[in-house]
Amino acid sequence: MHRIAYIVSACVFALAISLWLGNRLALDAARQDLVSRAEERASIWLHHAEGEYTGLRALLDGNPPSPMARDRLWQMARDEGVLEFRIFDSRGQPVFSLNGPTRMPHKTDAGSNAGKVLRTGKAVTEIVASDSAARRYAEIYSPVRFNGEIRGVYEVYIDITRASDAIAKLYSHLVLSVALLVSTTMLIP
């Protein structure tokens, strides 16, 4: 009888570990999906902004936009869920900033992230939870290329609160299902 109890306990334990690992993998996959969606939205917004506003090269050269062009950029940013937008030149120095109504807490490593993108040519993305509100956003640094040459870096803050909340809700349901399954299996003699 003790042998059966040990076998059942071992099976329940193995099942619980398997489900827990499955949940962890699902959460990691969901986070990667969140990052790739944010990067895609940032890329789409930049292409949209380049199509509507032809002064991106001028911004990289340090020429500020007109107030009308700045308003148009800000309207496009709001429509696309962009909270803030900055451009760094090829030396990693900020040359343009489009700040939102609630200033985002810029990290001290923004210049180093821009430098990393300039060196590697690959995007850097961080998921950040805001302290001031129940808001989550993605901070994305990505290269600006003209004719294949990296001319600068753009930093975009994309609001991902809804997608993040949906993932958190899904994860809580998965954890609850694991707990119920383990509890149910423990009740079986």
mmCIF file of C-alpha atoms in Angstrom:
data_model
loop_
_atom_site.group_PDB
_atom_site.id
_atom_site.type_symbol
_atom_site.label_atom_id
_atom_site.label_comp_id
_atom_site.label_asym_id
_atom_site.label_seq_id
_atom_site.Cartn_x
_atom_site.Cartn_y
_atom_site.Cartn_z
ATOM 1 C CA MET A 1 0.000 0.000 0.000
ATOM 2 C CA HIS A 2 2.864 2.363 0.835
ATOM 3 C CA ARG A 3 4.395 1.556 -2.512
ATOM 4 C CA ILE A 4 1.274 2.733 -4.360
ATOM 5 C CA ALA A 5 1.194 5.915 -2.292
ATOM 6 C CA TYR A 6 4.835 6.630 -3.210
ATOM 7 C CA ILE A 7 4.160 5.962 -6.890
ATOM 8 C CA VAL A 8 1.095 8.210 -6.894
ATOM 9 C CA SER A 9 3.010 10.913 -5.004
ATOM 10 C CA ALA A 10 5.901 10.680 -7.465
ATOM 11 C CA CYS A 11 3.500 10.900 -10.418
ATOM 12 C CA VAL A 12 1.716 13.902 -8.918
ATOM 13 C CA PHE A 13 5.057 15.567 -8.211
ATOM 14 C CA ALA A 14 6.273 14.878 -11.770
ATOM 15 C CA LEU A 15 3.007 16.217 -13.159
ATOM 16 C CA ALA A 16 3.242 19.360 -11.033
ATOM 17 C CA ILE A 17 6.850 19.979 -12.122
ATOM 18 C CA SER A 18 5.934 19.424 -15.769
ATOM 19 C CA LEU A 19 3.013 21.818 -15.558
ATOM 20 C CA TRP A 20 5.103 24.403 -13.722
ATOM 21 C CA LEU A 21 7.834 24.195 -16.388
ATOM 22 C CA GLY A 22 5.177 24.456 -19.084
ATOM 23 C CA ASN A 23 3.819 27.581 -17.433
ATOM 24 C CA ARG A 24 7.318 29.083 -17.215
ATOM 25 C CA LEU A 25 7.926 28.351 -20.899
ATOM 26 C CA ALA A 26 4.547 29.843 -21.784
ATOM 27 C CA LEU A 27 5.343 32.974 -19.782
ATOM 28 C CA ASP A 28 8.755 33.332 -21.436
ATOM 29 C CA ALA A 29 7.198 32.842 -24.866
ATOM 30 C CA ALA A 30 4.532 35.425 -24.046
ATOM 31 C CA ARG A 31 7.206 37.917 -22.934
ATOM 32 C CA GLN A 32 9.154 37.354 -26.153
ATOM 33 C CA ASP A 33 5.937 37.851 -28.099
ATOM 34 C CA LEU A 34 5.334 41.096 -26.205
ATOM 35 C CA VAL A 35 8.846 42.314 -27.035
ATOM 36 C CA SER A 36 8.557 41.417 -30.720
ATOM 37 C CA ARG A 37 5.144 43.088 -30.974
ATOM 38 C CA ALA A 38 6.511 46.251 -29.362
ATOM 39 C CA GLU A 39 9.524 46.275 -31.703
ATOM 40 C CA GLU A 40 7.237 45.761 -34.685
ATOM 41 C CA ARG A 41 4.951 48.608 -33.591
ATOM 42 C CA ALA A 42 7.954 50.896 -33.121
ATOM 43 C CA SER A 43 9.287 49.975 -36.557
ATOM 44 C CA ILE A 44 5.894 50.545 -38.171
ATOM 45 C CA TRP A 45 5.587 53.899 -36.439
ATOM 46 C CA LEU A 46 9.037 54.990 -37.626
ATOM 47 C CA HIS A 47 8.208 53.985 -41.227
ATOM 48 C CA HIS A 48 4.886 55.794 -40.901
ATOM 49 C CA ALA A 49 6.665 58.861 -39.523
ATOM 50 C CA GLU A 50 9.263 58.697 -42.324
ATOM 51 C CA GLY A 51 6.468 58.504 -44.894
ATOM 52 C CA GLU A 52 4.521 61.427 -43.442
ATOM 53 C CA TYR A 53 7.468 63.496 -42.308
ATOM 54 C CA THR A 54 10.395 63.726 -44.683
ATOM 55 C CA GLY A 55 12.680 65.632 -42.293
ATOM 56 C CA LEU A 56 14.151 62.601 -40.475
ATOM 57 C CA ARG A 57 17.538 63.176 -42.110
ATOM 58 C CA ALA A 58 17.376 66.822 -41.070
ATOM 59 C CA LEU A 59 16.665 65.752 -37.485
ATOM 60 C CA LEU A 60 19.738 63.519 -37.540
ATOM 61 C CA ASP A 61 21.758 66.510 -38.750
ATOM 62 C CA GLY A 62 20.503 68.504 -35.755
ATOM 63 C CA ASN A 63 17.961 70.681 -37.573
ATOM 64 C CA PRO A 64 14.804 71.034 -35.463
ATOM 65 C CA PRO A 65 11.396 70.613 -37.088
ATOM 66 C CA SER A 66 8.968 73.475 -37.512
ATOM 67 C CA PRO A 67 6.237 73.773 -34.852
ATOM 68 C CA MET A 68 3.699 72.503 -37.405
ATOM 69 C CA ALA A 69 5.854 69.456 -38.265
ATOM 70 C CA ARG A 70 6.399 68.799 -34.533
ATOM 71 C CA ASP A 71 2.629 68.871 -33.945
ATOM 72 C CA ARG A 72 2.102 66.486 -36.863
ATOM 73 C CA LEU A 73 4.729 64.092 -35.465
ATOM 74 C CA TRP A 74 3.124 64.258 -32.012
ATOM 75 C CA GLN A 75 -0.341 63.524 -33.485
ATOM 76 C CA MET A 76 1.037 60.493 -35.357
ATOM 77 C CA ALA A 77 2.759 59.312 -32.165
ATOM 78 C CA ARG A 78 -0.436 59.558 -30.111
ATOM 79 C CA ASP A 79 -2.406 57.696 -32.781
ATOM 80 C CA GLU A 80 0.105 54.825 -32.714
ATOM 81 C CA GLY A 81 0.452 54.470 -28.914
ATOM 82 C CA VAL A 82 3.912 56.071 -28.838
ATOM 83 C CA LEU A 83 4.444 57.712 -25.456
ATOM 84 C CA GLU A 84 7.752 59.383 -26.290
ATOM 85 C CA PHE A 85 10.294 59.412 -29.074
ATOM 86 C CA ARG A 86 13.956 60.436 -29.226
ATOM 87 C CA ILE A 87 16.599 60.364 -31.926
ATOM 88 C CA PHE A 88 20.331 59.941 -31.332
ATOM 89 C CA ASP A 89 22.919 60.821 -33.961
ATOM 90 C CA SER A 90 25.700 58.519 -35.166
ATOM 91 C CA ARG A 91 27.795 59.473 -32.109
ATOM 92 C CA GLY A 92 25.016 58.452 -29.694
ATOM 93 C CA GLN A 93 24.123 62.037 -28.738
ATOM 94 C CA PRO A 94 20.419 62.976 -28.477
ATOM 95 C CA VAL A 95 19.426 65.376 -31.263
ATOM 96 C CA PHE A 96 15.615 65.357 -31.062
ATOM 97 C CA SER A 97 13.003 64.584 -28.444
ATOM 98 C CA LEU A 98 9.238 64.323 -28.720
ATOM 99 C CA ASN A 99 8.015 64.247 -25.122
ATOM 100 C CA GLY A 100 4.558 63.099 -24.170
ATOM 101 C CA PRO A 101 2.167 64.729 -21.697
ATOM 102 C CA THR A 102 3.536 62.572 -18.876
ATOM 103 C CA ARG A 103 7.300 62.527 -19.072
ATOM 104 C CA MET A 104 8.725 59.042 -19.060
ATOM 105 C CA PRO A 105 11.526 58.318 -16.600
ATOM 106 C CA HIS A 106 14.557 58.247 -18.905
ATOM 107 C CA LYS A 107 17.203 55.921 -17.694
ATOM 108 C CA THR A 108 20.787 56.968 -17.276
ATOM 109 C CA ASP A 109 21.799 54.174 -19.661
ATOM 110 C CA ALA A 110 19.959 55.647 -22.674
ATOM 111 C CA GLY A 111 23.238 56.823 -24.211
ATOM 112 C CA SER A 112 24.881 53.453 -23.618
ATOM 113 C CA ASN A 113 21.879 51.649 -25.152
ATOM 114 C CA ALA A 114 22.125 53.948 -28.180
ATOM 115 C CA GLY A 115 25.864 53.241 -28.386
ATOM 116 C CA LYS A 116 25.218 49.505 -28.183
ATOM 117 C CA VAL A 117 22.771 49.737 -31.097
ATOM 118 C CA LEU A 118 25.287 51.802 -33.091
ATOM 119 C CA ARG A 119 28.014 49.183 -32.472
ATOM 120 C CA THR A 120 25.944 46.052 -33.083
ATOM 121 C CA GLY A 121 23.212 47.255 -35.449
ATOM 122 C CA LYS A 122 20.660 45.294 -33.397
ATOM 123 C CA ALA A 123 17.671 46.634 -31.492
ATOM 124 C CA VAL A 124 17.647 46.766 -27.685
ATOM 125 C CA THR A 125 14.252 46.397 -26.000
ATOM 126 C CA GLU A 126 13.329 46.585 -22.335
ATOM 127 C CA ILE A 127 9.915 46.068 -20.763
ATOM 128 C CA VAL A 128 9.345 48.602 -17.982
ATOM 129 C CA ALA A 129 6.607 48.951 -15.370
ATOM 130 C CA SER A 130 5.905 52.588 -14.550
ATOM 131 C CA ASP A 131 5.920 53.563 -10.879
ATOM 132 C CA SER A 132 3.518 56.468 -11.283
ATOM 133 C CA ALA A 133 0.671 54.532 -12.915
ATOM 134 C CA ALA A 134 -0.398 50.983 -13.591
ATOM 135 C CA ARG A 135 1.180 51.313 -17.021
ATOM 136 C CA ARG A 136 3.689 49.108 -18.749
ATOM 137 C CA TYR A 137 5.699 50.231 -21.694
ATOM 138 C CA ALA A 138 8.448 48.995 -23.947
ATOM 139 C CA GLU A 139 11.579 51.080 -24.288
ATOM 140 C CA ILE A 140 13.009 50.331 -27.721
ATOM 141 C CA TYR A 141 16.303 51.444 -29.233
ATOM 142 C CA SER A 142 16.660 50.642 -32.903
ATOM 143 C CA PRO A 143 19.015 51.762 -35.701
ATOM 144 C CA VAL A 144 17.996 54.372 -38.264
ATOM 145 C CA ARG A 145 19.421 53.318 -41.607
ATOM 146 C CA PHE A 146 19.764 55.196 -44.862
ATOM 147 C CA ASN A 147 20.979 53.165 -47.841
ATOM 148 C CA GLY A 148 22.031 50.375 -45.480
ATOM 149 C CA GLU A 149 24.241 52.674 -43.378
ATOM 150 C CA ILE A 150 23.390 53.299 -39.716
ATOM 151 C CA ARG A 151 22.924 57.063 -39.386
ATOM 152 C CA GLY A 152 21.503 57.119 -35.860
ATOM 153 C CA VAL A 153 19.283 55.457 -33.295
ATOM 154 C CA TYR A 154 15.689 56.047 -32.395
ATOM 155 C CA GLU A 155 14.348 55.490 -28.904
ATOM 156 C CA VAL A 156 10.618 54.849 -28.697
ATOM 157 C CA TYR A 157 8.404 54.302 -25.680
ATOM 158 C CA ILE A 158 5.427 52.136 -26.716
ATOM 159 C CA ASP A 159 2.438 51.601 -24.414
ATOM 160 C CA ILE A 160 1.972 47.833 -23.927
ATOM 161 C CA THR A 161 -0.296 47.934 -20.881
ATOM 162 C CA ARG A 162 -3.246 46.103 -22.459
ATOM 163 C CA ALA A 163 -1.140 43.328 -23.975
ATOM 164 C CA SER A 164 0.806 42.919 -20.734
ATOM 165 C CA ASP A 165 -2.397 42.725 -18.689
ATOM 166 C CA ALA A 166 -3.770 40.068 -21.035
ATOM 167 C CA ILE A 167 -0.604 38.000 -20.593
ATOM 168 C CA ALA A 168 -0.726 38.397 -16.798
ATOM 169 C CA LYS A 169 -4.367 37.271 -16.796
ATOM 170 C CA LEU A 170 -3.517 34.237 -18.935
ATOM 171 C CA TYR A 171 -0.619 33.353 -16.652
ATOM 172 C CA SER A 172 -2.793 33.590 -13.528
ATOM 173 C CA HIS A 173 -5.323 31.235 -15.153
ATOM 174 C CA LEU A 174 -2.529 28.769 -15.947
ATOM 175 C CA VAL A 175 -1.274 28.856 -12.355
ATOM 176 C CA LEU A 176 -4.810 28.314 -11.070
ATOM 177 C CA SER A 177 -5.301 25.350 -13.412
ATOM 178 C CA VAL A 178 -2.052 23.781 -12.180
ATOM 179 C CA ALA A 179 -3.122 24.208 -8.560
ATOM 180 C CA LEU A 180 -6.532 22.668 -9.256
ATOM 181 C CA LEU A 181 -5.018 19.765 -11.166
ATOM 182 C CA VAL A 182 -2.499 19.002 -8.441
ATOM 183 C CA SER A 183 -5.181 19.273 -5.742
ATOM 184 C CA THR A 184 -7.510 16.991 -7.646
ATOM 185 C CA THR A 185 -4.805 14.405 -8.216
ATOM 186 C CA MET A 186 -3.857 14.427 -4.555
ATOM 187 C CA LEU A 187 -7.455 13.541 -3.631
ATOM 188 C CA ILE A 188 -7.406 10.385 -5.754
ATOM 189 C CA PRO A 189 -6.548 7.426 -3.502
#
